Amino acid sequence: MLCHLCAATPALYLLCITMAQVAGQEEREKTPALKDLLSGIDLDELMKKDEPPFIFPKTLEEFEYAFNEYGQLRHIRTGEPFVFNAREDLHRWNQKRYEALGEIITQYVYELLEKECNMTKAILPVDAEDEPTSFIYLSPDAMSNPSKLLVLVQGSGVVRAGQWARRLIINQDLNSGTQIPFINRAMEEGYGVLVLNPNENYLEVEKPAKSSPLYSHTEPLDEPAEKKERKDDKDGKKKREFYEKYRNPQKEAETDRIPIRENGSSEEHVLYVWDHFVSKAKASNVFVVAHSYGGLSFVELMNHREMQVKSKVCAVALTDSSHNIWLQETSKGTQDWMMEHCCNWVSSPEPLDTPLDSMLPDCPRVSAELFWQYR
């Protein structure tokens, strides 16, 4: 049929061939043009994500979470536990969201201490006027109970008064992560209770906006170029990583920390509370529960107030304590007293209360099974 068409209409046949040749030429001309266009596009830049602003809810309700009857944090619509990776590949944003929730949890625990445990705040320093302050919590009879006083000291980090571990509160339940079960049990058995707050050490304030000077007043003008280059490279490494990952990395506010007088560290705080509260309490028998860095702070207290502690404290329960009697240069008297009056429960696969070996001649170490390893 094609032969008949070509024979009948040679002009039409030639026209089709010519059009096909022209079309092919146009396609060949487009190919390099398209390549030139694509070569000007930064594919890595296209793959970058926009980092969302660090703006998060201010209440549990706004987060759409609530604690159920078992003290577990659950989503109010789905009933699911808290999800850390709310947005994939945005770890810094997810971490900031987690920290924002943690601050709400801290306030929630304060409310539980005040409303459910009937505890009150005592401001530190006790003579504070116009300055940064901290606080501790006391049961109604903490200072007046003539018999027994329980003192609770948590470890280091973000945890505040009434908490053992924020992560446990969020991922497990309030009974696992807060000190409230200890407080309730102590009150039922006739103890006064004092809850310390050793990580509330400073007031954080945002730095005022500043202009861009020709040189930094904090650096010498004659600083060697090589030294400055190394310093800038070190300081800027983390920021560059964000810039490489995000198209618009969020800039975090720069802050200054104003220390709280005589409470600028966990060790200072424990010493201050001893001097102004525990030593003045009427209880003839003081008992201490200290976790992790709280154990180190207690040992440091003994270094400064050894005779007072020995005369007032009956027993100390340490949990995964991070103290070291050699590095902290404790006296022989302190070491002997700790052998008789302290016990350190540590994470271990052994059955509960199984004696464990210790390289240091201080308080006995026994197994807490695996209970405390999650704190």
mmCIF file of C-alpha atoms in Angstrom:
data_model
loop_
_atom_site.group_PDB
_atom_site.id
_atom_site.type_symbol
_atom_site.label_atom_id
_atom_site.label_comp_id
_atom_site.label_asym_id
_atom_site.label_seq_id
_atom_site.Cartn_x
_atom_site.Cartn_y
_atom_site.Cartn_z
ATOM 1 C CA MET A 1 0.000 0.000 0.000
ATOM 2 C CA LEU A 2 2.914 2.274 0.819
ATOM 3 C CA CYS A 3 4.372 1.647 -2.653
ATOM 4 C CA HIS A 4 1.121 2.670 -4.278
ATOM 5 C CA LEU A 5 1.010 5.810 -2.104
ATOM 6 C CA CYS A 6 4.588 6.734 -3.028
ATOM 7 C CA ALA A 7 3.994 6.161 -6.692
ATOM 8 C CA ALA A 8 0.783 8.138 -6.664
ATOM 9 C CA THR A 9 1.993 11.031 -4.614
ATOM 10 C CA PRO A 10 5.776 11.408 -4.832
ATOM 11 C CA ALA A 11 5.573 14.998 -3.660
ATOM 12 C CA LEU A 12 3.717 14.016 -0.500
ATOM 13 C CA TYR A 13 6.251 11.263 0.191
ATOM 14 C CA LEU A 14 9.168 13.686 -0.097
ATOM 15 C CA LEU A 15 7.374 16.132 2.174
ATOM 16 C CA CYS A 16 6.994 13.512 4.931
ATOM 17 C CA ILE A 17 10.680 12.600 4.726
ATOM 18 C CA THR A 18 11.691 16.251 4.921
ATOM 19 C CA MET A 19 9.466 16.902 7.966
ATOM 20 C CA ALA A 20 10.894 13.883 9.781
ATOM 21 C CA GLN A 21 14.426 15.097 9.133
ATOM 22 C CA VAL A 22 13.574 18.604 10.402
ATOM 23 C CA ALA A 23 11.947 17.173 13.568
ATOM 24 C CA GLY A 24 15.017 15.070 14.277
ATOM 25 C CA GLN A 25 17.270 18.068 13.865
ATOM 26 C CA GLU A 26 15.136 20.094 16.313
ATOM 27 C CA GLU A 27 15.359 17.310 18.898
ATOM 28 C CA ARG A 28 19.128 17.145 18.512
ATOM 29 C CA GLU A 29 19.314 20.899 19.010
ATOM 30 C CA LYS A 30 17.124 20.730 22.170
ATOM 31 C CA THR A 31 19.251 18.094 23.906
ATOM 32 C CA PRO A 32 22.314 20.247 24.594
ATOM 33 C CA ALA A 33 20.072 23.156 25.554
ATOM 34 C CA LEU A 34 18.301 20.960 28.114
ATOM 35 C CA LYS A 35 21.635 19.744 29.453
ATOM 36 C CA ASP A 36 22.800 23.337 29.825
ATOM 37 C CA LEU A 37 19.622 24.169 31.744
ATOM 38 C CA LEU A 38 19.949 21.202 34.143
ATOM 39 C CA SER A 39 23.626 21.882 34.721
ATOM 40 C CA GLY A 40 22.700 25.245 36.214
ATOM 41 C CA ILE A 41 20.456 23.652 38.853
ATOM 42 C CA ASP A 42 21.992 22.682 42.238
ATOM 43 C CA LEU A 43 20.338 19.340 42.898
ATOM 44 C CA ASP A 44 21.803 19.211 46.421
ATOM 45 C CA GLU A 45 20.152 22.535 47.149
ATOM 46 C CA LEU A 46 16.821 21.204 45.870
ATOM 47 C CA MET A 47 17.112 18.251 48.268
ATOM 48 C CA LYS A 48 17.519 20.479 51.297
ATOM 49 C CA LYS A 49 14.596 20.842 53.661
ATOM 50 C CA ASP A 50 13.101 23.949 55.142
ATOM 51 C CA GLU A 51 13.678 23.721 58.915
ATOM 52 C CA PRO A 52 10.434 24.738 60.650
ATOM 53 C CA PRO A 53 10.499 27.555 63.223
ATOM 54 C CA PHE A 54 11.130 26.565 66.825
ATOM 55 C CA ILE A 55 7.628 27.512 67.892
ATOM 56 C CA PHE A 56 5.913 24.910 70.054
ATOM 57 C CA PRO A 57 2.784 24.579 72.221
ATOM 58 C CA LYS A 58 2.847 25.989 75.738
ATOM 59 C CA THR A 59 0.536 23.482 77.444
ATOM 60 C CA LEU A 60 -0.114 19.751 77.408
ATOM 61 C CA GLU A 61 -3.524 20.425 75.902
ATOM 62 C CA GLU A 62 -1.987 22.349 73.022
ATOM 63 C CA PHE A 63 0.460 19.479 72.504
ATOM 64 C CA GLU A 64 -2.636 17.232 72.420
ATOM 65 C CA TYR A 65 -1.228 15.022 75.175
ATOM 66 C CA ALA A 66 -2.493 14.158 78.652
ATOM 67 C CA PHE A 67 -1.671 11.787 81.499
ATOM 68 C CA ASN A 68 -4.163 8.952 81.818
ATOM 69 C CA GLU A 69 -5.363 7.248 84.991
ATOM 70 C CA TYR A 70 -2.166 5.169 85.082
ATOM 71 C CA GLY A 71 0.074 8.236 84.915
ATOM 72 C CA GLN A 72 1.046 7.499 81.310
ATOM 73 C CA LEU A 73 1.439 10.291 78.761
ATOM 74 C CA ARG A 74 -0.889 9.605 75.833
ATOM 75 C CA HIS A 75 -2.141 11.477 72.760
ATOM 76 C CA ILE A 76 -5.658 12.683 73.483
ATOM 77 C CA ARG A 77 -7.020 11.626 70.069
ATOM 78 C CA THR A 78 -5.075 8.478 69.182
ATOM 79 C CA GLY A 79 -4.200 7.198 72.646
ATOM 80 C CA GLU A 80 -0.651 6.545 71.433
ATOM 81 C CA PRO A 81 2.516 7.222 73.487
ATOM 82 C CA PHE A 82 4.656 10.248 72.744
ATOM 83 C CA VAL A 83 6.403 10.125 69.356
ATOM 84 C CA PHE A 84 9.810 11.783 69.258
ATOM 85 C CA ASN A 85 10.242 11.789 65.469
ATOM 86 C CA ALA A 86 7.225 13.911 64.679
ATOM 87 C CA ARG A 87 8.966 15.002 61.452
ATOM 88 C CA GLU A 88 11.371 12.724 59.640
ATOM 89 C CA ASP A 89 14.921 13.958 58.997
ATOM 90 C CA LEU A 90 14.436 16.962 61.274
ATOM 91 C CA HIS A 91 16.297 15.766 64.353
ATOM 92 C CA ARG A 92 17.125 19.199 65.749
ATOM 93 C CA TRP A 93 13.503 20.342 65.422
ATOM 94 C CA ASN A 94 12.268 17.108 67.018
ATOM 95 C CA GLN A 95 14.742 17.587 69.878
ATOM 96 C CA LYS A 96 13.579 21.174 70.441
ATOM 97 C CA ARG A 97 9.975 19.960 70.465
ATOM 98 C CA TYR A 98 10.888 17.289 73.028
ATOM 99 C CA GLU A 99 12.598 19.898 75.210
ATOM 100 C CA ALA A 100 9.549 22.172 74.991
ATOM 101 C CA LEU A 101 7.351 19.304 76.166
ATOM 102 C CA GLY A 102 9.865 18.617 78.936
ATOM 103 C CA GLU A 103 9.499 22.156 80.264
ATOM 104 C CA ILE A 104 5.730 21.665 80.419
ATOM 105 C CA ILE A 105 6.243 18.363 82.248
ATOM 106 C CA THR A 106 8.434 20.164 84.801
ATOM 107 C CA GLN A 107 5.637 22.618 85.587
ATOM 108 C CA TYR A 108 3.137 19.749 85.714
ATOM 109 C CA VAL A 109 5.236 17.955 88.340
ATOM 110 C CA TYR A 110 5.477 21.165 90.389
ATOM 111 C CA GLU A 111 1.680 21.319 90.386
ATOM 112 C CA LEU A 112 1.480 17.711 91.570
ATOM 113 C CA LEU A 113 3.896 18.441 94.419
ATOM 114 C CA GLU A 114 1.809 21.388 95.532
ATOM 115 C CA LYS A 115 -1.718 20.053 94.975
ATOM 116 C CA GLU A 116 -1.424 16.310 95.560
ATOM 117 C CA CYS A 117 1.492 16.186 98.002
ATOM 118 C CA ASN A 118 0.579 19.421 99.798
ATOM 119 C CA MET A 119 4.161 20.698 99.598
ATOM 120 C CA THR A 120 5.238 24.329 99.585
ATOM 121 C CA LYS A 121 8.114 26.208 97.966
ATOM 122 C CA ALA A 122 10.947 27.792 99.884
ATOM 123 C CA ILE A 123 12.853 30.399 97.863
ATOM 124 C CA LEU A 124 16.651 30.293 97.668
ATOM 125 C CA PRO A 125 18.672 32.182 98.686
ATOM 126 C CA VAL A 126 16.536 32.699 101.764
ATOM 127 C CA ASP A 127 17.482 36.392 101.895
ATOM 128 C CA ALA A 128 17.084 37.007 98.155
ATOM 129 C CA GLU A 129 15.933 40.424 97.037
ATOM 130 C CA ASP A 130 16.361 41.607 93.448
ATOM 131 C CA GLU A 131 18.369 38.680 92.084
ATOM 132 C CA PRO A 132 17.983 35.253 90.418
ATOM 133 C CA THR A 133 16.414 32.661 92.704
ATOM 134 C CA SER A 134 15.763 28.955 92.949
ATOM 135 C CA PHE A 135 13.549 26.958 95.298
ATOM 136 C CA ILE A 136 13.025 23.647 97.060
ATOM 137 C CA TYR A 137 9.865 21.896 98.240
ATOM 138 C CA LEU A 138 8.970 21.069 101.836
ATOM 139 C CA SER A 139 6.186 19.045 103.390
ATOM 140 C CA PRO A 140 4.151 20.911 106.028
ATOM 141 C CA ASP A 141 6.129 19.273 108.858
ATOM 142 C CA ALA A 142 9.570 19.168 107.223
ATOM 143 C CA MET A 143 11.092 21.589 109.717
ATOM 144 C CA SER A 144 8.948 20.706 112.735
ATOM 145 C CA ASN A 145 8.750 16.896 112.649
ATOM 146 C CA PRO A 146 10.693 15.858 115.773
ATOM 147 C CA SER A 147 11.377 12.325 114.602
ATOM 148 C CA LYS A 148 12.097 11.693 110.911
ATOM 149 C CA LEU A 149 13.037 13.747 107.862
ATOM 150 C CA LEU A 150 13.561 12.358 104.340
ATOM 151 C CA VAL A 151 15.774 14.364 101.944
ATOM 152 C CA LEU A 152 15.566 13.613 98.199
ATOM 153 C CA VAL A 153 18.373 14.588 95.803
ATOM 154 C CA GLN A 154 18.166 13.803 92.070
ATOM 155 C CA GLY A 155 20.995 13.498 89.568
ATOM 156 C CA SER A 156 22.293 16.057 87.080
ATOM 157 C CA GLY A 157 20.764 17.311 83.838
ATOM 158 C CA VAL A 158 17.402 18.801 82.985
ATOM 159 C CA VAL A 159 15.491 17.214 85.854
ATOM 160 C CA ARG A 160 14.092 19.591 88.440
ATOM 161 C CA ALA A 161 12.496 19.262 91.859
ATOM 162 C CA GLY A 162 10.282 16.185 92.103
ATOM 163 C CA GLN A 163 11.803 14.344 89.119
ATOM 164 C CA TRP A 164 14.154 11.405 88.822
ATOM 165 C CA ALA A 165 14.123 11.239 85.015
ATOM 166 C CA ARG A 166 12.204 13.283 82.465
ATOM 167 C CA ARG A 167 12.543 10.551 79.854
ATOM 168 C CA LEU A 168 10.818 8.052 82.135
ATOM 169 C CA ILE A 169 7.969 10.457 82.814
ATOM 170 C CA ILE A 170 7.371 10.950 79.094
ATOM 171 C CA ASN A 171 7.980 7.397 77.875
ATOM 172 C CA GLN A 172 6.787 5.311 80.841
ATOM 173 C CA ASP A 173 4.786 6.946 83.615
ATOM 174 C CA LEU A 174 4.791 9.402 86.493
ATOM 175 C CA ASN A 175 5.478 6.738 89.114
ATOM 176 C CA SER A 176 8.664 5.678 87.323
ATOM 177 C CA GLY A 177 10.043 9.131 86.600
ATOM 178 C CA THR A 178 8.993 11.297 89.559
ATOM 179 C CA GLN A 179 9.742 11.295 93.272
ATOM 180 C CA ILE A 180 6.057 11.356 94.153
ATOM 181 C CA PRO A 181 5.830 7.649 95.161
ATOM 182 C CA PHE A 182 8.758 8.201 97.551
ATOM 183 C CA ILE A 183 7.112 11.330 98.961
ATOM 184 C CA ASN A 184 3.710 9.687 99.475
ATOM 185 C CA ARG A 185 5.203 6.606 101.115
ATOM 186 C CA ALA A 186 7.341 8.733 103.422
ATOM 187 C CA MET A 187 4.402 10.866 104.482
ATOM 188 C CA GLU A 188 2.293 7.772 105.148
ATOM 189 C CA GLU A 189 5.031 6.517 107.466
ATOM 190 C CA GLY A 190 5.328 9.755 109.393
ATOM 191 C CA TYR A 191 8.328 11.415 107.733
ATOM 192 C CA GLY A 192 8.750 15.066 106.985
ATOM 193 C CA VAL A 193 10.022 15.468 103.413
ATOM 194 C CA LEU A 194 12.405 17.906 101.797
ATOM 195 C CA VAL A 195 12.787 17.852 97.973
ATOM 196 C CA LEU A 196 15.957 19.463 96.659
ATOM 197 C CA ASN A 197 16.396 21.193 93.306
ATOM 198 C CA PRO A 198 20.150 20.902 92.576
ATOM 199 C CA ASN A 199 19.988 21.639 88.841
ATOM 200 C CA GLU A 200 18.259 25.012 89.093
ATOM 201 C CA ASN A 201 21.553 26.902 89.197
ATOM 202 C CA TYR A 202 21.153 29.993 87.024
ATOM 203 C CA LEU A 203 18.797 32.408 85.336
ATOM 204 C CA GLU A 204 19.066 32.294 81.552
ATOM 205 C CA VAL A 205 18.493 35.613 79.793
ATOM 206 C CA GLU A 206 18.604 36.407 76.103
ATOM 207 C CA LYS A 207 21.509 38.508 74.969
ATOM 208 C CA PRO A 208 20.558 41.911 73.537
ATOM 209 C CA ALA A 209 20.911 42.341 69.797
ATOM 210 C CA LYS A 210 24.267 43.789 68.898
ATOM 211 C CA SER A 211 25.713 45.483 65.877
ATOM 212 C CA SER A 212 28.472 43.941 63.785
ATOM 213 C CA PRO A 213 31.695 45.714 64.825
ATOM 214 C CA LEU A 214 34.783 45.755 62.657
ATOM 215 C CA TYR A 215 36.511 43.671 65.287
ATOM 216 C CA SER A 216 35.535 41.755 68.400
ATOM 217 C CA HIS A 217 36.276 43.446 71.731
ATOM 218 C CA THR A 218 36.722 40.008 73.257
ATOM 219 C CA GLU A 219 39.566 39.034 70.929
ATOM 220 C CA PRO A 220 42.977 40.672 70.644
ATOM 221 C CA LEU A 221 43.496 42.609 67.455
ATOM 222 C CA ASP A 222 46.874 40.988 66.883
ATOM 223 C CA GLU A 223 45.603 37.413 67.158
ATOM 224 C CA PRO A 224 47.474 35.265 64.631
ATOM 225 C CA ALA A 225 45.445 34.575 61.506
ATOM 226 C CA GLU A 226 46.146 30.854 61.717
ATOM 227 C CA LYS A 227 44.875 30.663 65.314
ATOM 228 C CA LYS A 228 41.750 32.638 64.480
ATOM 229 C CA GLU A 229 41.094 30.418 61.472
ATOM 230 C CA ARG A 230 41.293 27.275 63.614
ATOM 231 C CA LYS A 231 39.011 28.817 66.214
ATOM 232 C CA ASP A 232 36.438 29.910 63.637
ATOM 233 C CA ASP A 233 36.540 26.473 62.025
ATOM 234 C CA LYS A 234 35.896 24.766 65.362
ATOM 235 C CA ASP A 235 33.134 27.139 66.442
ATOM 236 C CA GLY A 236 31.429 27.049 63.075
ATOM 237 C CA LYS A 237 31.543 23.318 62.366
ATOM 238 C CA LYS A 238 28.196 22.530 63.935
ATOM 239 C CA LYS A 239 26.519 25.517 62.318
ATOM 240 C CA ARG A 240 27.885 24.543 58.907
ATOM 241 C CA GLU A 241 26.416 21.087 59.295
ATOM 242 C CA PHE A 242 22.987 22.645 59.715
ATOM 243 C CA TYR A 243 23.495 24.923 56.744
ATOM 244 C CA GLU A 244 24.469 21.918 54.642
ATOM 245 C CA LYS A 245 21.304 20.088 55.646
ATOM 246 C CA TYR A 246 18.714 22.839 55.714
ATOM 247 C CA ARG A 247 17.867 25.587 53.322
ATOM 248 C CA ASN A 248 16.966 27.947 56.151
ATOM 249 C CA PRO A 249 18.348 26.663 59.467
ATOM 250 C CA GLN A 250 16.676 28.370 62.424
ATOM 251 C CA LYS A 251 18.931 30.660 64.403
ATOM 252 C CA GLU A 252 18.815 30.017 68.127
ATOM 253 C CA ALA A 253 18.782 32.933 70.508
ATOM 254 C CA GLU A 254 22.068 33.633 72.255
ATOM 255 C CA THR A 255 21.758 33.661 76.027
ATOM 256 C CA ASP A 256 23.715 34.530 79.154
ATOM 257 C CA ARG A 257 23.542 32.566 82.398
ATOM 258 C CA ILE A 258 23.362 34.472 85.654
ATOM 259 C CA PRO A 259 24.284 32.100 88.508
ATOM 260 C CA ILE A 260 22.077 31.857 91.572
ATOM 261 C CA ARG A 261 23.966 33.021 94.620
ATOM 262 C CA GLU A 262 25.393 30.153 96.670
ATOM 263 C CA ASN A 263 23.442 27.708 94.498
ATOM 264 C CA GLY A 264 25.464 27.829 91.293
ATOM 265 C CA SER A 265 26.082 24.080 91.223
ATOM 266 C CA SER A 266 24.602 20.891 92.638
ATOM 267 C CA GLU A 267 27.319 20.756 95.291
ATOM 268 C CA GLU A 268 26.700 24.361 96.361
ATOM 269 C CA HIS A 269 22.951 23.763 96.454
ATOM 270 C CA VAL A 270 23.155 20.691 98.691
ATOM 271 C CA LEU A 271 25.506 22.500 101.069
ATOM 272 C CA TYR A 272 23.256 25.571 101.155
ATOM 273 C CA VAL A 273 20.112 23.547 101.861
ATOM 274 C CA TRP A 274 21.921 21.680 104.616
ATOM 275 C CA ASP A 275 23.036 24.893 106.303
ATOM 276 C CA HIS A 276 19.690 26.691 106.041
ATOM 277 C CA PHE A 277 17.164 23.869 106.352
ATOM 278 C CA VAL A 278 18.318 20.344 107.215
ATOM 279 C CA SER A 279 20.658 21.372 110.024
ATOM 280 C CA LYS A 280 17.887 23.515 111.499
ATOM 281 C CA ALA A 281 15.122 20.900 111.201
ATOM 282 C CA LYS A 282 13.934 19.411 114.495
ATOM 283 C CA ALA A 283 14.084 15.824 113.251
ATOM 284 C CA SER A 284 16.508 13.713 115.248
ATOM 285 C CA ASN A 285 16.817 11.219 112.393
ATOM 286 C CA VAL A 286 17.557 12.354 108.845
ATOM 287 C CA PHE A 287 17.459 9.944 105.913
ATOM 288 C CA VAL A 288 18.807 10.738 102.442
ATOM 289 C CA VAL A 289 18.004 9.259 99.022
ATOM 290 C CA ALA A 290 20.416 10.521 96.355
ATOM 291 C CA HIS A 291 20.615 9.430 92.727
ATOM 292 C CA SER A 292 23.639 9.601 90.404
ATOM 293 C CA TYR A 293 25.321 13.030 90.713
ATOM 294 C CA GLY A 294 23.253 13.621 93.827
ATOM 295 C CA GLY A 295 25.451 11.014 95.527
ATOM 296 C CA LEU A 296 28.559 12.963 94.566
ATOM 297 C CA SER A 297 27.007 16.128 95.974
ATOM 298 C CA PHE A 298 26.201 14.354 99.236
ATOM 299 C CA VAL A 299 29.802 13.148 99.587
ATOM 300 C CA GLU A 300 30.954 16.702 98.929
ATOM 301 C CA LEU A 301 28.623 17.822 101.713
ATOM 302 C CA MET A 302 30.394 15.395 104.044
ATOM 303 C CA ASN A 303 33.734 16.899 103.055
ATOM 304 C CA HIS A 304 32.493 20.276 104.308
ATOM 305 C CA ARG A 305 30.162 19.295 107.177
ATOM 306 C CA GLU A 306 31.424 15.887 108.256
ATOM 307 C CA MET A 307 30.650 16.097 111.967
ATOM 308 C CA GLN A 308 27.230 17.677 111.445
ATOM 309 C CA VAL A 309 26.208 15.008 108.954
ATOM 310 C CA LYS A 310 27.421 12.206 111.197
ATOM 311 C CA SER A 311 25.453 13.569 114.135
ATOM 312 C CA LYS A 312 22.179 14.005 112.246
ATOM 313 C CA VAL A 313 21.985 11.548 109.323
ATOM 314 C CA CYS A 314 21.036 7.958 110.137
ATOM 315 C CA ALA A 315 21.144 6.325 106.712
ATOM 316 C CA VAL A 316 21.821 7.181 103.063
ATOM 317 C CA ALA A 317 20.395 5.285 100.083
ATOM 318 C CA LEU A 318 22.404 5.961 96.941
ATOM 319 C CA THR A 319 21.316 4.823 93.484
ATOM 320 C CA ASP A 320 23.925 4.552 90.733
ATOM 321 C CA SER A 321 25.891 7.184 92.601
ATOM 322 C CA SER A 322 28.687 8.874 90.645
ATOM 323 C CA HIS A 323 30.734 9.796 93.728
ATOM 324 C CA ASN A 324 34.404 8.835 94.046
ATOM 325 C CA ILE A 325 35.950 8.950 97.501
ATOM 326 C CA TRP A 326 39.474 9.168 96.080
ATOM 327 C CA LEU A 327 38.884 11.920 93.539
ATOM 328 C CA GLN A 328 36.814 13.812 96.095
ATOM 329 C CA GLU A 329 39.545 13.323 98.697
ATOM 330 C CA THR A 330 37.275 12.167 101.500
ATOM 331 C CA SER A 331 38.658 11.638 104.969
ATOM 332 C CA LYS A 332 39.188 8.242 106.555
ATOM 333 C CA GLY A 333 36.419 9.123 108.990
ATOM 334 C CA THR A 334 33.985 9.804 106.152
ATOM 335 C CA GLN A 335 34.896 6.548 104.435
ATOM 336 C CA ASP A 336 34.361 4.551 107.617
ATOM 337 C CA TRP A 337 31.037 6.263 108.273
ATOM 338 C CA MET A 338 29.844 5.583 104.726
ATOM 339 C CA MET A 339 30.684 1.900 105.101
ATOM 340 C CA GLU A 340 28.305 1.753 108.059
ATOM 341 C CA HIS A 341 25.533 4.129 107.038
ATOM 342 C CA CYS A 342 25.365 4.161 103.206
ATOM 343 C CA CYS A 343 24.402 1.665 100.542
ATOM 344 C CA ASN A 344 24.682 2.165 96.781
ATOM 345 C CA TRP A 345 22.108 0.292 94.685
ATOM 346 C CA VAL A 346 23.449 -0.020 91.139
ATOM 347 C CA SER A 347 22.114 -1.333 87.841
ATOM 348 C CA SER A 348 22.920 -5.004 87.559
ATOM 349 C CA PRO A 349 21.507 -8.224 86.075
ATOM 350 C CA GLU A 350 21.932 -9.858 89.486
ATOM 351 C CA PRO A 351 18.921 -10.409 91.772
ATOM 352 C CA LEU A 352 17.871 -7.493 93.972
ATOM 353 C CA ASP A 353 20.204 -6.721 96.905
ATOM 354 C CA THR A 354 22.956 -9.081 95.700
ATOM 355 C CA PRO A 355 26.288 -7.760 97.064
ATOM 356 C CA LEU A 356 28.599 -6.525 94.306
ATOM 357 C CA ASP A 357 32.342 -6.022 94.251
ATOM 358 C CA SER A 358 33.734 -2.525 94.688
ATOM 359 C CA MET A 359 37.194 -1.230 93.891
ATOM 360 C CA LEU A 360 36.900 1.574 96.442
ATOM 361 C CA PRO A 361 36.685 1.274 100.247
ATOM 362 C CA ASP A 362 33.442 3.194 100.579
ATOM 363 C CA CYS A 363 29.802 2.200 100.961
ATOM 364 C CA PRO A 364 28.615 -1.286 99.990
ATOM 365 C CA ARG A 365 27.318 -1.780 96.438
ATOM 366 C CA VAL A 366 24.316 -4.033 95.848
ATOM 367 C CA SER A 367 22.221 -4.912 92.851
ATOM 368 C CA ALA A 368 19.124 -2.919 92.016
ATOM 369 C CA GLU A 369 18.451 -5.399 89.194
ATOM 370 C CA LEU A 370 17.849 -3.306 86.066
ATOM 371 C CA PHE A 371 15.408 -0.861 87.645
ATOM 372 C CA TRP A 372 17.682 2.155 87.797
ATOM 373 C CA GLN A 373 19.470 1.785 84.486
ATOM 374 C CA TYR A 374 16.608 3.593 82.761
ATOM 375 C CA ARG A 375 16.852 6.660 84.951
#
